[in-house]
Amino acid sequence: MTLSELFRQTVDAFAAAGLDAPQEDAHHLVSGVLGLTLTEMVTEGARVIDAIEMQAVAEAVERRKNREPVYRILGAREFYGLDFLLSPETLEPRPDTEILVEQCLPFLKRRIAETGRARFVDLGTGTGAIAITLLSQCPEAEGVATDISEGALETARGNALINGVADRLSLKQGSWFEAIDGRFDMIVSNPPYIVSDEIAALQPEVRDFDPLAALDGGESGLDAYRAIAAGAGDHLAEGGIVALEIGAEQKVAVTRVFTEAGFKLSVAAKDLGGNDRVLIFIRSD
């Protein structure tokens, strides 16, 4: 069987399984398993696939048909041009979170230009995607990243090493602020924000494979925001910001939580679908 035939067979299998994007999934899965670029998937279409490669692709295809996400099967995902290892203890980084990074970078770079340095904390870091990306873009910055999961921190540690920022990232185990001291120029987080009762209705790719602790925001979806708002005042440096990813319908509710804690909304950014996705708060005094 040639590469082109294998690709077409995989597309057909995914379509028959009712997957939403069979061609896109086939491109990424087959290329990832075989170690090919997407360009090579086209230019090497006549290449004959050997038995070992066929078996590896067949096993991956079965996992995807059972709704395991492509990048979890491959064990890694690109985020903001960097590669991140995944583990069962970590949320899979997604394009929406790149908007959070993009909104944080101008502040960090301005802070560095003014003071020569910047220090931030990433709460609930998971793979470390946010913290590591910020450090890769800002060589003068230093970061602290926290997570309640030891397994997540091990994954983040590996990703920091792979991406060359381990010497500027300190990893702490604990819930929100409990493992850290001092003040930071920026507090950033993509916390769990899905209402508990809505988790059962999520797509299987999310519900069954992302860790529940990284999804469940409690009865109102606001538990994490309340915890962050309560502790931010004691850990934010003068002139600092709190930057957060939010759910599509949470702008008003999250803004109310932070307003009551002594902050005011400074920036609101939307995702590519036009939904409110990132909020940045500053002290109101």
mmCIF file of N, CA and C in Angstrom, residues 181-280:
data_model
loop_
_atom_site.group_PDB
_atom_site.id
_atom_site.type_symbol
_atom_site.label_atom_id
_atom_site.label_comp_id
_atom_site.label_asym_id
_atom_site.label_seq_id
_atom_site.Cartn_x
_atom_site.Cartn_y
_atom_site.Cartn_z
ATOM 1 N N ASP A 181 5.452 32.440 47.406
ATOM 2 C CA ASP A 181 5.614 33.642 48.224
ATOM 3 C C ASP A 181 5.975 34.808 47.303
ATOM 4 N N GLY A 182 5.858 36.003 47.835
ATOM 5 C CA GLY A 182 6.309 37.174 47.102
ATOM 6 C C GLY A 182 5.285 37.707 46.123
ATOM 7 N N ARG A 183 5.726 38.709 45.368
ATOM 8 C CA ARG A 183 4.846 39.393 44.425
ATOM 9 C C ARG A 183 5.371 39.238 42.994
ATOM 10 N N PHE A 184 4.446 39.352 42.053
ATOM 11 C CA PHE A 184 4.767 39.111 40.655
ATOM 12 C C PHE A 184 4.241 40.254 39.788
ATOM 13 N N ASP A 185 4.945 40.521 38.709
ATOM 14 C CA ASP A 185 4.485 41.535 37.770
ATOM 15 C C ASP A 185 3.209 41.090 37.056
ATOM 16 N N MET A 186 3.082 39.781 36.895
ATOM 17 C CA MET A 186 1.893 39.262 36.215
ATOM 18 C C MET A 186 1.484 37.926 36.831
ATOM 19 N N ILE A 187 0.177 37.794 37.036
ATOM 20 C CA ILE A 187 -0.424 36.525 37.425
ATOM 21 C C ILE A 187 -1.244 36.070 36.227
ATOM 22 N N VAL A 188 -0.966 34.874 35.716
ATOM 23 C CA VAL A 188 -1.655 34.390 34.525
ATOM 24 C C VAL A 188 -2.203 32.997 34.794
ATOM 25 N N SER A 189 -3.344 32.696 34.206
ATOM 26 C CA SER A 189 -3.933 31.369 34.416
ATOM 27 C C SER A 189 -4.976 31.046 33.355
ATOM 28 N N ASN A 190 -5.003 29.781 32.969
ATOM 29 C CA ASN A 190 -6.119 29.200 32.226
ATOM 30 C C ASN A 190 -6.733 28.164 33.158
ATOM 31 N N PRO A 191 -7.596 28.614 34.073
ATOM 32 C CA PRO A 191 -8.093 27.725 35.124
ATOM 33 C C PRO A 191 -9.271 26.878 34.630
ATOM 34 N N PRO A 192 -9.676 25.873 35.399
ATOM 35 C CA PRO A 192 -10.893 25.125 35.056
ATOM 36 C C PRO A 192 -12.106 26.042 35.150
ATOM 37 N N TYR A 193 -12.937 26.062 34.109
ATOM 38 C CA TYR A 193 -14.070 26.996 34.134
ATOM 39 C C TYR A 193 -15.387 26.396 33.626
ATOM 40 N N ILE A 194 -15.434 25.089 33.444
ATOM 41 C CA ILE A 194 -16.669 24.465 32.974
ATOM 42 C C ILE A 194 -17.561 24.143 34.167
ATOM 43 N N VAL A 195 -18.830 24.481 34.058
ATOM 44 C CA VAL A 195 -19.802 24.180 35.116
ATOM 45 C C VAL A 195 -19.868 22.660 35.317
ATOM 46 N N SER A 196 -19.846 22.230 36.554
ATOM 47 C CA SER A 196 -19.789 20.796 36.860
ATOM 48 C C SER A 196 -20.866 19.996 36.129
ATOM 49 N N ASP A 197 -22.094 20.510 36.130
ATOM 50 C CA ASP A 197 -23.202 19.779 35.517
ATOM 51 C C ASP A 197 -23.111 19.699 34.001
ATOM 52 N N GLU A 198 -22.212 20.473 33.388
ATOM 53 C CA GLU A 198 -22.089 20.474 31.927
ATOM 54 C C GLU A 198 -20.993 19.543 31.420
ATOM 55 N N ILE A 199 -20.221 18.972 32.316
ATOM 56 C CA ILE A 199 -19.085 18.157 31.893
ATOM 57 C C ILE A 199 -19.532 16.885 31.179
ATOM 58 N N ALA A 200 -20.599 16.281 31.654
ATOM 59 C CA ALA A 200 -21.067 15.037 31.035
ATOM 60 C C ALA A 200 -21.456 15.222 29.574
ATOM 61 N N ALA A 201 -21.816 16.448 29.190
ATOM 62 C CA ALA A 201 -22.254 16.715 27.813
ATOM 63 C C ALA A 201 -21.117 17.137 26.889
ATOM 64 N N LEU A 202 -19.906 17.224 27.409
ATOM 65 C CA LEU A 202 -18.771 17.614 26.571
ATOM 66 C C LEU A 202 -18.459 16.542 25.535
ATOM 67 N N GLN A 203 -17.748 16.926 24.478
ATOM 68 C CA GLN A 203 -17.304 15.947 23.498
ATOM 69 C C GLN A 203 -16.437 14.891 24.188
ATOM 70 N N PRO A 204 -16.536 13.637 23.743
ATOM 71 C CA PRO A 204 -15.734 12.577 24.375
ATOM 72 C C PRO A 204 -14.243 12.873 24.387
ATOM 73 N N GLU A 205 -13.743 13.552 23.344
ATOM 74 C CA GLU A 205 -12.325 13.878 23.280
ATOM 75 C C GLU A 205 -11.874 14.708 24.476
ATOM 76 N N VAL A 206 -12.785 15.540 24.988
ATOM 77 C CA VAL A 206 -12.480 16.376 26.155
ATOM 78 C C VAL A 206 -12.871 15.659 27.434
ATOM 79 N N ARG A 207 -14.105 15.222 27.509
ATOM 80 C CA ARG A 207 -14.646 14.614 28.738
ATOM 81 C C ARG A 207 -13.862 13.395 29.192
ATOM 82 N N ASP A 208 -13.455 12.547 28.242
ATOM 83 C CA ASP A 208 -12.860 11.265 28.592
ATOM 84 C C ASP A 208 -11.333 11.264 28.626
ATOM 85 N N PHE A 209 -10.713 12.341 28.149
ATOM 86 C CA PHE A 209 -9.253 12.317 28.041
ATOM 87 C C PHE A 209 -8.552 13.492 28.711
ATOM 88 N N ASP A 210 -9.194 14.641 28.840
ATOM 89 C CA ASP A 210 -8.603 15.722 29.627
ATOM 90 C C ASP A 210 -8.875 15.450 31.105
ATOM 91 N N PRO A 211 -7.931 15.772 31.988
ATOM 92 C CA PRO A 211 -8.141 15.503 33.420
ATOM 93 C C PRO A 211 -9.300 16.333 33.978
ATOM 94 N N LEU A 212 -10.148 15.696 34.763
ATOM 95 C CA LEU A 212 -11.330 16.363 35.311
ATOM 96 C C LEU A 212 -10.950 17.608 36.110
ATOM 97 N N ALA A 213 -9.854 17.539 36.852
ATOM 98 C CA ALA A 213 -9.453 18.678 37.682
ATOM 99 C C ALA A 213 -9.120 19.911 36.853
ATOM 100 N N ALA A 214 -8.766 19.709 35.581
ATOM 101 C CA ALA A 214 -8.435 20.836 34.713
ATOM 102 C C ALA A 214 -9.664 21.383 33.990
ATOM 103 N N LEU A 215 -10.801 20.719 34.161
ATOM 104 C CA LEU A 215 -12.038 21.124 33.488
ATOM 105 C C LEU A 215 -13.077 21.686 34.448
ATOM 106 N N ASP A 216 -13.225 21.064 35.614
ATOM 107 C CA ASP A 216 -14.365 21.314 36.494
ATOM 108 C C ASP A 216 -14.190 22.607 37.287
ATOM 109 N N GLY A 217 -15.020 23.587 36.942
ATOM 110 C CA GLY A 217 -14.977 24.879 37.619
ATOM 111 C C GLY A 217 -15.979 25.013 38.747
ATOM 112 N N GLY A 218 -16.599 23.910 39.128
ATOM 113 C CA GLY A 218 -17.556 23.952 40.222
ATOM 114 C C GLY A 218 -18.969 24.228 39.762
ATOM 115 N N GLU A 219 -19.863 24.410 40.709
ATOM 116 C CA GLU A 219 -21.289 24.553 40.431
ATOM 117 C C GLU A 219 -21.586 25.711 39.484
ATOM 118 N N SER A 220 -20.856 26.802 39.602
ATOM 119 C CA SER A 220 -21.088 27.966 38.749
ATOM 120 C C SER A 220 -20.009 28.143 37.677
ATOM 121 N N GLY A 221 -18.971 27.321 37.732
ATOM 122 C CA GLY A 221 -17.834 27.481 36.829
ATOM 123 C C GLY A 221 -16.870 28.562 37.265
ATOM 124 N N LEU A 222 -17.091 29.124 38.464
ATOM 125 C CA LEU A 222 -16.309 30.279 38.921
ATOM 126 C C LEU A 222 -15.404 29.988 40.116
ATOM 127 N N ASP A 223 -15.342 28.747 40.558
ATOM 128 C CA ASP A 223 -14.566 28.436 41.771
ATOM 129 C C ASP A 223 -13.118 28.902 41.664
ATOM 130 N N ALA A 224 -12.478 28.602 40.546
ATOM 131 C CA ALA A 224 -11.066 28.955 40.387
ATOM 132 C C ALA A 224 -10.875 30.470 40.336
ATOM 133 N N TYR A 225 -11.778 31.164 39.673
ATOM 134 C CA TYR A 225 -11.654 32.622 39.577
ATOM 135 C C TYR A 225 -11.795 33.266 40.955
ATOM 136 N N ARG A 226 -12.682 32.733 41.761
ATOM 137 C CA ARG A 226 -12.841 33.267 43.118
ATOM 138 C C ARG A 226 -11.555 33.062 43.927
ATOM 139 N N ALA A 227 -10.939 31.887 43.789
ATOM 140 C CA ALA A 227 -9.706 31.606 44.521
ATOM 141 C C ALA A 227 -8.571 32.514 44.049
ATOM 142 N N ILE A 228 -8.481 32.716 42.745
ATOM 143 C CA ILE A 228 -7.420 33.570 42.204
ATOM 144 C C ILE A 228 -7.643 35.026 42.622
ATOM 145 N N ALA A 229 -8.877 35.484 42.532
ATOM 146 C CA ALA A 229 -9.187 36.862 42.926
ATOM 147 C C ALA A 229 -8.882 37.099 44.394
ATOM 148 N N ALA A 230 -9.167 36.105 45.234
ATOM 149 C CA ALA A 230 -8.950 36.254 46.675
ATOM 150 C C ALA A 230 -7.467 36.375 47.022
ATOM 151 N N GLY A 231 -6.611 35.702 46.250
ATOM 152 C CA GLY A 231 -5.190 35.713 46.575
ATOM 153 C C GLY A 231 -4.352 36.674 45.760
ATOM 154 N N ALA A 232 -4.912 37.196 44.678
ATOM 155 C CA ALA A 232 -4.108 38.009 43.761
ATOM 156 C C ALA A 232 -3.575 39.274 44.414
ATOM 157 N N GLY A 233 -4.375 39.911 45.263
ATOM 158 C CA GLY A 233 -3.944 41.164 45.876
ATOM 159 C C GLY A 233 -2.672 41.045 46.683
ATOM 160 N N ASP A 234 -2.461 39.885 47.294
ATOM 161 C CA ASP A 234 -1.271 39.676 48.125
ATOM 162 C C ASP A 234 -0.047 39.277 47.316
ATOM 163 N N HIS A 235 -0.236 39.014 46.033
ATOM 164 C CA HIS A 235 0.876 38.498 45.228
ATOM 165 C C HIS A 235 1.141 39.310 43.965
ATOM 166 N N LEU A 236 0.427 40.415 43.793
ATOM 167 C CA LEU A 236 0.610 41.225 42.598
ATOM 168 C C LEU A 236 1.456 42.447 42.912
ATOM 169 N N ALA A 237 2.511 42.665 42.141
ATOM 170 C CA ALA A 237 3.378 43.823 42.323
ATOM 171 C C ALA A 237 2.667 45.090 41.855
ATOM 172 N N GLU A 238 3.180 46.218 42.273
ATOM 173 C CA GLU A 238 2.605 47.500 41.853
ATOM 174 C C GLU A 238 2.661 47.605 40.326
ATOM 175 N N GLY A 239 1.528 47.981 39.743
ATOM 176 C CA GLY A 239 1.454 48.105 38.294
ATOM 177 C C GLY A 239 1.291 46.793 37.562
ATOM 178 N N GLY A 240 1.075 45.708 38.313
ATOM 179 C CA GLY A 240 0.966 44.390 37.708
ATOM 180 C C GLY A 240 -0.417 44.097 37.158
ATOM 181 N N ILE A 241 -0.543 42.960 36.471
ATOM 182 C CA ILE A 241 -1.816 42.562 35.873
ATOM 183 C C ILE A 241 -2.147 41.118 36.233
ATOM 184 N N VAL A 242 -3.439 40.812 36.163
ATOM 185 C CA VAL A 242 -3.933 39.441 36.261
ATOM 186 C C VAL A 242 -4.562 39.107 34.917
ATOM 187 N N ALA A 243 -4.026 38.104 34.234
ATOM 188 C CA ALA A 243 -4.488 37.741 32.889
ATOM 189 C C ALA A 243 -5.088 36.342 32.926
ATOM 190 N N LEU A 244 -6.321 36.214 32.413
ATOM 191 C CA LEU A 244 -7.071 34.973 32.561
ATOM 192 C C LEU A 244 -7.749 34.553 31.270
ATOM 193 N N GLU A 245 -7.754 33.259 31.012
ATOM 194 C CA GLU A 245 -8.649 32.712 29.991
ATOM 195 C C GLU A 245 -9.988 32.433 30.652
ATOM 196 N N ILE A 246 -11.076 32.646 29.910
ATOM 197 C CA ILE A 246 -12.413 32.424 30.451
ATOM 198 C C ILE A 246 -13.250 31.625 29.455
ATOM 199 N N GLY A 247 -14.388 31.112 29.941
ATOM 200 C CA GLY A 247 -15.352 30.482 29.070
ATOM 201 C C GLY A 247 -16.126 31.518 28.274
ATOM 202 N N ALA A 248 -16.771 31.053 27.205
ATOM 203 C CA ALA A 248 -17.388 31.963 26.243
ATOM 204 C C ALA A 248 -18.445 32.889 26.843
ATOM 205 N N GLU A 249 -19.115 32.472 27.897
ATOM 206 C CA GLU A 249 -20.204 33.274 28.469
ATOM 207 C C GLU A 249 -19.871 33.808 29.852
ATOM 208 N N GLN A 250 -18.594 33.904 30.188
ATOM 209 C CA GLN A 250 -18.231 34.207 31.568
ATOM 210 C C GLN A 250 -17.711 35.620 31.806
ATOM 211 N N LYS A 251 -17.659 36.459 30.814
ATOM 212 C CA LYS A 251 -17.042 37.778 30.984
ATOM 213 C C LYS A 251 -17.686 38.566 32.115
ATOM 214 N N VAL A 252 -18.992 38.657 32.126
ATOM 215 C CA VAL A 252 -19.679 39.461 33.139
ATOM 216 C C VAL A 252 -19.460 38.880 34.531
ATOM 217 N N ALA A 253 -19.611 37.569 34.663
ATOM 218 C CA ALA A 253 -19.500 36.939 35.975
ATOM 219 C C ALA A 253 -18.084 37.026 36.526
ATOM 220 N N VAL A 254 -17.082 36.776 35.687
ATOM 221 C CA VAL A 254 -15.693 36.829 36.160
ATOM 222 C C VAL A 254 -15.307 38.269 36.493
ATOM 223 N N THR A 255 -15.769 39.211 35.685
ATOM 224 C CA THR A 255 -15.488 40.621 35.972
ATOM 225 C C THR A 255 -16.079 41.017 37.324
ATOM 226 N N ARG A 256 -17.272 40.536 37.624
ATOM 227 C CA ARG A 256 -17.894 40.837 38.910
ATOM 228 C C ARG A 256 -17.063 40.276 40.065
ATOM 229 N N VAL A 257 -16.573 39.046 39.923
ATOM 230 C CA VAL A 257 -15.735 38.427 40.959
ATOM 231 C C VAL A 257 -14.509 39.284 41.237
ATOM 232 N N PHE A 258 -13.847 39.759 40.192
ATOM 233 C CA PHE A 258 -12.615 40.530 40.390
ATOM 234 C C PHE A 258 -12.898 41.967 40.829
ATOM 235 N N THR A 259 -14.004 42.516 40.388
ATOM 236 C CA THR A 259 -14.373 43.857 40.848
ATOM 237 C C THR A 259 -14.615 43.851 42.356
ATOM 238 N N GLU A 260 -15.292 42.834 42.837
ATOM 239 C CA GLU A 260 -15.554 42.725 44.263
ATOM 240 C C GLU A 260 -14.280 42.495 45.073
ATOM 241 N N ALA A 261 -13.226 42.010 44.399
ATOM 242 C CA ALA A 261 -11.954 41.767 45.088
ATOM 243 C C ALA A 261 -10.986 42.938 44.956
ATOM 244 N N GLY A 262 -11.453 44.052 44.365
ATOM 245 C CA GLY A 262 -10.614 45.243 44.295
ATOM 246 C C GLY A 262 -9.869 45.445 42.991
ATOM 247 N N PHE A 263 -10.358 44.829 41.918
ATOM 248 C CA PHE A 263 -9.725 44.975 40.616
ATOM 249 C C PHE A 263 -10.698 45.611 39.622
ATOM 250 N N LYS A 264 -10.160 46.071 38.500
ATOM 251 C CA LYS A 264 -11.004 46.566 37.421
ATOM 252 C C LYS A 264 -10.528 45.990 36.096
ATOM 253 N N LEU A 265 -11.468 45.801 35.199
ATOM 254 C CA LEU A 265 -11.156 45.216 33.903
ATOM 255 C C LEU A 265 -10.376 46.214 33.058
ATOM 256 N N SER A 266 -9.254 45.753 32.513
ATOM 257 C CA SER A 266 -8.405 46.599 31.676
ATOM 258 C C SER A 266 -8.486 46.220 30.206
ATOM 259 N N VAL A 267 -8.519 44.908 29.930
ATOM 260 C CA VAL A 267 -8.537 44.422 28.546
ATOM 261 C C VAL A 267 -9.480 43.230 28.460
ATOM 262 N N ALA A 268 -10.263 43.176 27.381
ATOM 263 C CA ALA A 268 -11.069 42.000 27.067
ATOM 264 C C ALA A 268 -10.792 41.636 25.613
ATOM 265 N N ALA A 269 -10.420 40.381 25.359
ATOM 266 C CA ALA A 269 -10.079 39.942 24.005
ATOM 267 C C ALA A 269 -10.936 38.754 23.619
ATOM 268 N N LYS A 270 -11.267 38.695 22.347
ATOM 269 C CA LYS A 270 -12.107 37.613 21.824
ATOM 270 C C LYS A 270 -11.263 36.578 21.100
ATOM 271 N N ASP A 271 -11.809 35.375 20.976
ATOM 272 C CA ASP A 271 -11.137 34.335 20.198
ATOM 273 C C ASP A 271 -11.544 34.440 18.736
ATOM 274 N N LEU A 272 -11.067 33.514 17.917
ATOM 275 C CA LEU A 272 -11.337 33.584 16.482
ATOM 276 C C LEU A 272 -12.812 33.354 16.157
ATOM 277 N N GLY A 273 -13.537 32.773 17.106
ATOM 278 C CA GLY A 273 -14.966 32.563 16.918
ATOM 279 C C GLY A 273 -15.807 33.734 17.380
ATOM 280 N N GLY A 274 -15.153 34.796 17.856
ATOM 281 C CA GLY A 274 -15.874 35.968 18.309
ATOM 282 C C GLY A 274 -16.356 35.888 19.741
ATOM 283 N N ASN A 275 -15.905 34.875 20.481
ATOM 284 C CA ASN A 275 -16.305 34.728 21.880
ATOM 285 C C ASN A 275 -15.300 35.413 22.809
ATOM 286 N N ASP A 276 -15.797 35.978 23.898
ATOM 287 C CA ASP A 276 -14.896 36.524 24.916
ATOM 288 C C ASP A 276 -14.017 35.392 25.428
ATOM 289 N N ARG A 277 -12.700 35.613 25.432
ATOM 290 C CA ARG A 277 -11.798 34.522 25.787
ATOM 291 C C ARG A 277 -10.727 34.913 26.796
ATOM 292 N N VAL A 278 -10.310 36.183 26.817
ATOM 293 C CA VAL A 278 -9.239 36.611 27.720
ATOM 294 C C VAL A 278 -9.645 37.906 28.405
ATOM 295 N N LEU A 279 -9.446 37.953 29.714
ATOM 296 C CA LEU A 279 -9.660 39.174 30.489
ATOM 297 C C LEU A 279 -8.374 39.525 31.222
ATOM 298 N N ILE A 280 -8.046 40.826 31.255
ATOM 299 C CA ILE A 280 -6.899 41.309 32.009
ATOM 300 C C ILE A 280 -7.383 42.345 33.017
#
